[in-house]
């Protein structure tokens, strides 16, 4: 008899897992996702990718603003909890849901809640493990299927698979790789649960635990007093969200330029941080760091306000940047 799985998730990372669970033949009596949010031009309310898939498959969808009886929405939370209790299921799978699950929820399913977490736990517990791994210069990451408990990503590890991080990876490319990996791994875990009736979980070690803080818009402003390698990693990590940017010039001629791809270039510069050293088809070279031997950042994909993301050659053909112009340093 197939397992009955309630699924909780919101963005594309979660929808790939939901699609895999559905494709594997598991029963899905209910899907939870966050409430519709404004998006796009005109900011109409838009359904999450999880809701879109569930609706297309005829799976009932529940969108409570909270699952906590205490707080702003106690009545809505109580109704959602009642629905969960009245929906027969064996296990709940959670992937990037975005709402806190109180212990009351964790205790409802006979086999508890399984979480698809995009890091090699205990490294990078928290909201933004993909971006923080890239930003830190990690050479590998992975996915952990975890038995959820009340702590922040502290539950026992059911399975874990490593994935190398390449020098070309961005937040977008790494997200897609990890989403595919997580989708495969959760199906394997559910099949094991279905066959064996239980899943063994290994406690996480505390050594090596890091907190992957939620991304903020303030972090997206580049500080050119940092070294080029640090900035290049941050640009890759924040591609596409929240998107790194820097202000060119000051005053009435100020313009915010977004940086999408960059790398540390060979050589050093004595120019002030943020100074454009050269701008050609190979990229825009910018002085970084402080001191007599500052590093150099080569930006290879840029975007001006209202424009498209373009390789440096195409960007410069429509918007030339001059040697000696300077990006204003923002502190993060």
Coordinates of C-alpha atoms in Angstrom, one line a residue:
X1 CA 0.0 0.0 0.0
X2 CA 1.4 3.4 -1.0
X3 CA 2.3 5.9 1.6
X4 CA 0.1 8.9 2.1
X5 CA 2.3 12.0 2.1
X6 CA 1.3 15.6 3.0
X7 CA 3.7 18.0 1.4
X8 CA 4.6 21.5 2.6
X9 CA 6.7 23.8 0.4
X10 CA 6.6 27.0 -1.6
X11 CA 9.2 27.9 -4.3
X12 CA 10.6 26.0 -7.3
X13 CA 13.1 24.1 -5.1
X14 CA 10.0 22.5 -3.4
X15 CA 7.9 22.0 -6.5
X16 CA 10.5 19.8 -8.1
X17 CA 10.4 17.5 -5.0
X18 CA 6.6 17.6 -5.1
X19 CA 6.6 16.6 -8.7
X20 CA 9.0 13.7 -8.1
X21 CA 6.9 12.4 -5.2
X22 CA 3.8 12.6 -7.3
X23 CA 5.5 10.9 -10.2
X24 CA 6.7 8.1 -8.0
X25 CA 3.1 7.2 -7.3
X26 CA 2.8 8.2 -3.6
X27 CA -0.6 9.4 -2.5
X28 CA -0.8 13.2 -1.9
X29 CA -4.0 13.9 0.0
X30 CA -3.0 17.5 0.8
X31 CA -0.4 20.2 0.0
X32 CA 0.5 23.2 2.1
X33 CA 2.1 26.3 0.7
X34 CA 2.4 29.9 1.6
X35 CA -0.3 32.4 0.7
X36 CA -0.4 34.0 -2.8
X37 CA 2.0 37.0 -3.0
X38 CA 2.2 40.1 -5.2
X39 CA 4.6 39.5 -8.2
X40 CA 5.4 41.0 -11.6
X41 CA 4.3 44.1 -13.3
X42 CA 1.3 45.6 -11.5
X43 CA 2.0 43.3 -8.6
X44 CA -1.0 41.0 -8.9
X45 CA -1.3 38.1 -6.5
X46 CA 0.6 35.0 -7.8
X47 CA 0.4 31.4 -6.7
X48 CA 3.6 29.6 -5.7
X49 CA 5.0 27.1 -8.0
X50 CA 4.0 24.4 -5.5
X51 CA 0.4 25.5 -5.6
X52 CA 0.4 25.7 -9.4
X53 CA 1.6 22.1 -9.7
X54 CA -0.8 20.8 -7.0
X55 CA -3.8 22.6 -8.6
X56 CA -2.9 21.1 -12.0
X57 CA -2.9 17.6 -10.5
X58 CA -6.1 18.2 -8.6
X59 CA -4.4 17.9 -5.2
X60 CA -6.1 19.9 -2.4
X61 CA -4.1 22.9 -1.3
X62 CA -4.1 24.6 2.1
X63 CA -2.5 28.1 2.5
X64 CA -2.6 29.1 6.2
X65 CA -0.7 32.3 7.1
X66 CA 0.6 30.5 10.2
X67 CA 0.5 27.2 11.9
X68 CA 1.1 28.6 15.4
X69 CA -1.9 29.0 17.7
X70 CA -0.2 32.0 19.3
X71 CA 0.4 35.0 17.1
X72 CA -1.4 37.1 14.6
X73 CA -3.6 34.3 13.1
X74 CA -4.7 32.0 15.9
X75 CA -8.0 31.1 14.3
X76 CA -6.5 30.4 10.9
X77 CA -3.7 28.2 12.5
X78 CA -6.3 26.3 14.5
X79 CA -8.3 25.6 11.4
X80 CA -5.2 24.4 9.5
X81 CA -4.2 22.1 12.4
X82 CA -7.6 20.6 12.4
X83 CA -7.4 19.9 8.7
X84 CA -4.0 18.3 9.2
X85 CA -5.4 16.0 11.9
X86 CA -8.4 15.1 9.8
X87 CA -6.4 14.3 6.7
X88 CA -5.1 10.7 7.0
X89 CA -1.4 10.6 6.2
X90 CA 1.7 8.6 7.2
X91 CA 4.4 11.3 6.9
X92 CA 4.9 15.0 6.0
X93 CA 7.6 16.2 3.6
X94 CA 8.8 19.7 4.0
X95 CA 10.9 21.7 1.5
X96 CA 11.5 25.4 1.7
X97 CA 8.0 26.0 3.1
X98 CA 8.8 29.3 4.8
X99 CA 6.6 28.9 7.8
X100 CA 7.7 27.6 11.3
X101 CA 6.3 24.2 12.1
X102 CA 5.4 24.1 15.8
X103 CA 5.9 20.8 17.8
X104 CA 2.1 20.2 17.5
X105 CA 2.5 19.8 13.7
X106 CA 5.7 17.7 14.0
X107 CA 3.8 15.3 16.1
X108 CA 0.8 14.7 13.9
X109 CA 2.1 12.3 11.2
X110 CA 3.0 8.8 12.5
X111 CA 6.4 9.1 10.9
X112 CA 6.9 12.8 11.6
X113 CA 8.2 15.4 9.2
X114 CA 11.0 14.9 6.7
X115 CA 12.9 18.0 5.6
X116 CA 14.9 18.4 2.3
X117 CA 17.7 20.7 3.3
X118 CA 20.2 22.1 0.8
X119 CA 23.4 21.7 2.7
X120 CA 25.6 19.1 4.3
X121 CA 24.4 19.4 7.8
X122 CA 25.4 20.6 10.3
X123 CA 27.0 23.1 8.0
X124 CA 24.7 25.9 7.0
X125 CA 21.6 25.5 9.1
X126 CA 19.1 28.2 8.3
X127 CA 17.3 30.1 5.5
X128 CA 20.0 30.6 2.8
X129 CA 22.3 27.6 2.7
X130 CA 22.9 27.6 -1.1
X131 CA 24.0 31.3 -1.2
X132 CA 26.1 31.1 2.0
X133 CA 28.0 28.1 0.8
X134 CA 29.0 29.9 -2.4
X135 CA 29.7 33.1 -0.6
X136 CA 32.0 31.3 1.9
X137 CA 34.0 29.6 -0.9
X138 CA 33.0 26.1 0.0
X139 CA 34.2 23.5 -2.5
X140 CA 31.3 21.2 -1.9
X141 CA 27.7 21.2 -0.7
X142 CA 24.9 18.7 -0.9
X143 CA 21.5 17.7 0.4
X144 CA 20.5 16.3 3.7
X145 CA 17.2 14.5 4.3
X146 CA 16.5 15.2 7.9
X147 CA 13.9 14.2 10.6
X148 CA 12.5 17.5 11.7
X149 CA 12.5 18.6 15.4
X150 CA 11.8 21.8 17.1
X151 CA 15.4 23.2 16.7
X152 CA 16.5 25.1 13.6
X153 CA 17.7 22.3 11.2
X154 CA 19.0 20.3 14.1
X155 CA 17.2 17.0 13.5
X156 CA 18.7 13.6 12.9
X157 CA 20.1 13.0 9.4
X158 CA 18.4 10.2 7.4
X159 CA 20.5 10.5 4.2
X160 CA 23.2 12.8 2.9
X161 CA 24.7 13.3 -0.5
X162 CA 27.6 15.5 -1.5
X163 CA 27.7 17.8 -4.6
X164 CA 30.9 19.6 -5.8
X165 CA 30.7 23.4 -6.2
X166 CA 32.4 24.5 -9.4
X167 CA 34.0 27.9 -10.1
X168 CA 31.2 28.6 -12.6
X169 CA 28.4 27.9 -10.2
X170 CA 26.0 30.7 -9.3
X171 CA 23.1 30.8 -6.8
X172 CA 20.8 29.8 -9.7
X173 CA 22.9 26.9 -11.1
X174 CA 23.6 25.5 -7.7
X175 CA 19.9 25.8 -6.7
X176 CA 18.9 23.8 -9.8
X177 CA 21.4 21.0 -9.1
X178 CA 20.4 20.7 -5.4
X179 CA 16.7 20.8 -6.2
X180 CA 17.1 17.9 -8.6
X181 CA 19.3 16.0 -6.0
X182 CA 16.8 16.6 -3.2
X183 CA 13.9 15.5 -5.3
X184 CA 15.6 12.2 -6.0
X185 CA 16.7 11.7 -2.4
X186 CA 13.3 12.3 -0.9
X187 CA 11.7 9.7 -3.2
X188 CA 14.4 7.2 -2.2
X189 CA 13.7 7.9 1.5
X190 CA 10.0 7.5 1.0
X191 CA 10.4 4.2 -0.8
X192 CA 12.6 3.0 2.0
X193 CA 10.0 4.1 4.6
X194 CA 7.3 2.3 2.6
X195 CA 9.3 -0.9 2.4
X196 CA 10.9 -1.0 5.8
X197 CA 8.3 0.9 7.9
X198 CA 11.0 3.1 9.5
X199 CA 13.9 5.4 8.7
X200 CA 17.0 5.4 10.8
X201 CA 18.3 8.9 11.7
X202 CA 21.9 9.8 12.8
X203 CA 22.2 12.7 15.3
X204 CA 24.0 15.7 13.9
X205 CA 27.3 16.7 15.4
X206 CA 27.5 20.2 16.8
X207 CA 31.0 20.7 15.5
X208 CA 31.1 22.6 12.3
X209 CA 27.6 24.0 12.6
X210 CA 27.1 27.4 10.8
X211 CA 24.1 29.7 10.5
X212 CA 23.0 30.6 7.0
X213 CA 21.3 33.9 7.6
X214 CA 18.4 35.1 5.4
X215 CA 19.6 37.2 2.5
X216 CA 19.1 41.0 2.8
X217 CA 18.9 43.7 0.2
X218 CA 21.5 45.6 2.1
X219 CA 24.1 42.9 1.5
X220 CA 23.6 43.2 -2.3
X221 CA 25.5 46.6 -2.3
X222 CA 29.1 45.9 -3.0
X223 CA 31.9 47.1 -0.8
X224 CA 35.0 47.6 -3.0
X225 CA 37.3 47.8 0.0
X226 CA 36.9 44.0 0.2
X227 CA 39.2 41.8 -1.9
X228 CA 38.3 40.7 -5.4
X229 CA 37.9 37.0 -4.5
X230 CA 35.4 37.8 -1.8
X231 CA 33.4 40.1 -4.1
X232 CA 33.4 37.6 -6.9
X233 CA 32.0 34.9 -4.7
X234 CA 29.3 37.2 -3.4
X235 CA 28.3 38.2 -6.9
X236 CA 28.0 34.6 -7.9
X237 CA 26.1 33.7 -4.7
X238 CA 23.6 36.5 -5.1
X239 CA 22.8 35.7 -8.7
X240 CA 19.9 35.9 -9.2
X241 CA 18.6 36.9 -5.8
X242 CA 19.0 39.5 -4.4
X243 CA 21.4 40.5 -7.2
X244 CA 24.7 42.4 -6.4
X245 CA 24.9 46.0 -7.4
X246 CA 27.1 49.1 -7.2
X247 CA 26.5 52.8 -7.6
X248 CA 28.5 54.4 -10.4
X249 CA 29.4 58.0 -9.7
X250 CA 27.6 60.3 -7.2
X251 CA 25.1 63.1 -7.3
X252 CA 22.8 63.7 -10.3
X253 CA 24.7 61.4 -12.5
X254 CA 24.6 58.4 -10.1
X255 CA 23.6 55.1 -11.7
X256 CA 23.1 51.7 -10.1
X257 CA 24.7 48.9 -12.1
X258 CA 23.9 45.3 -11.3
X259 CA 26.8 42.7 -11.5
X260 CA 25.8 39.2 -12.4
X261 CA 29.1 37.4 -13.2
X262 CA 32.6 38.3 -12.0
X263 CA 36.0 36.7 -11.2
X264 CA 39.2 37.8 -9.5
X265 CA 41.7 38.9 -12.2
X266 CA 45.5 38.6 -12.2
X267 CA 47.5 41.5 -11.0
X268 CA 47.2 44.3 -8.5
X269 CA 46.3 48.0 -8.5
X270 CA 47.2 51.1 -6.5
X271 CA 44.0 52.9 -7.5
X272 CA 41.2 53.7 -5.0
X273 CA 38.7 50.9 -4.4
X274 CA 35.9 51.0 -6.9
X275 CA 38.0 52.7 -9.7
X276 CA 37.5 51.3 -13.2
X277 CA 40.9 50.3 -14.5
X278 CA 39.8 49.1 -17.9
X279 CA 36.6 48.4 -19.8
X280 CA 36.6 46.2 -22.9
X281 CA 35.0 43.1 -24.3
X282 CA 36.8 40.9 -21.8
X283 CA 35.2 42.6 -18.9
X284 CA 35.2 45.6 -16.6
X285 CA 38.3 45.7 -14.4
X286 CA 37.7 47.3 -11.0
X287 CA 40.2 48.0 -8.2
X288 CA 39.3 46.3 -5.0
X289 CA 40.7 46.1 -1.5
X290 CA 43.0 48.5 0.2
X291 CA 46.7 49.0 0.4
X292 CA 49.6 49.2 -2.1
X293 CA 48.8 45.8 -3.7
X294 CA 45.0 45.8 -4.1
X295 CA 43.3 43.1 -6.0
X296 CA 41.3 43.4 -9.2
X297 CA 37.8 42.3 -10.0
X298 CA 36.8 41.4 -13.6
X299 CA 33.0 41.8 -14.2
X300 CA 31.8 39.9 -17.2
X301 CA 28.0 40.3 -17.1
X302 CA 26.3 43.6 -16.1
X303 CA 22.9 45.3 -16.3
X304 CA 21.8 48.9 -16.2
X305 CA 18.4 50.1 -14.8
X306 CA 15.6 49.1 -17.2
X307 CA 18.0 47.1 -19.3
X308 CA 18.8 43.4 -19.8
X309 CA 21.6 41.3 -18.3
X310 CA 24.3 41.5 -20.9
X311 CA 27.9 40.2 -21.4
X312 CA 30.4 43.0 -20.9
X313 CA 31.0 43.5 -24.7
X314 CA 27.3 44.1 -25.4
X315 CA 26.8 46.2 -22.3
X316 CA 29.7 48.5 -23.2
X317 CA 28.6 48.9 -26.8
X318 CA 25.4 50.5 -25.5
X319 CA 26.8 52.1 -22.3
X320 CA 30.5 52.8 -22.3
X321 CA 32.4 53.0 -19.0
X322 CA 35.5 55.1 -18.9
X323 CA 38.8 54.3 -17.2
X324 CA 39.1 56.3 -14.0
X325 CA 35.3 56.4 -13.3
X326 CA 34.5 55.1 -9.9
X327 CA 31.9 52.9 -8.2
X328 CA 30.9 54.3 -4.8
X329 CA 31.8 51.9 -2.0
X330 CA 28.9 50.7 0.2
X331 CA 29.6 49.1 3.5
X332 CA 28.0 45.8 4.4

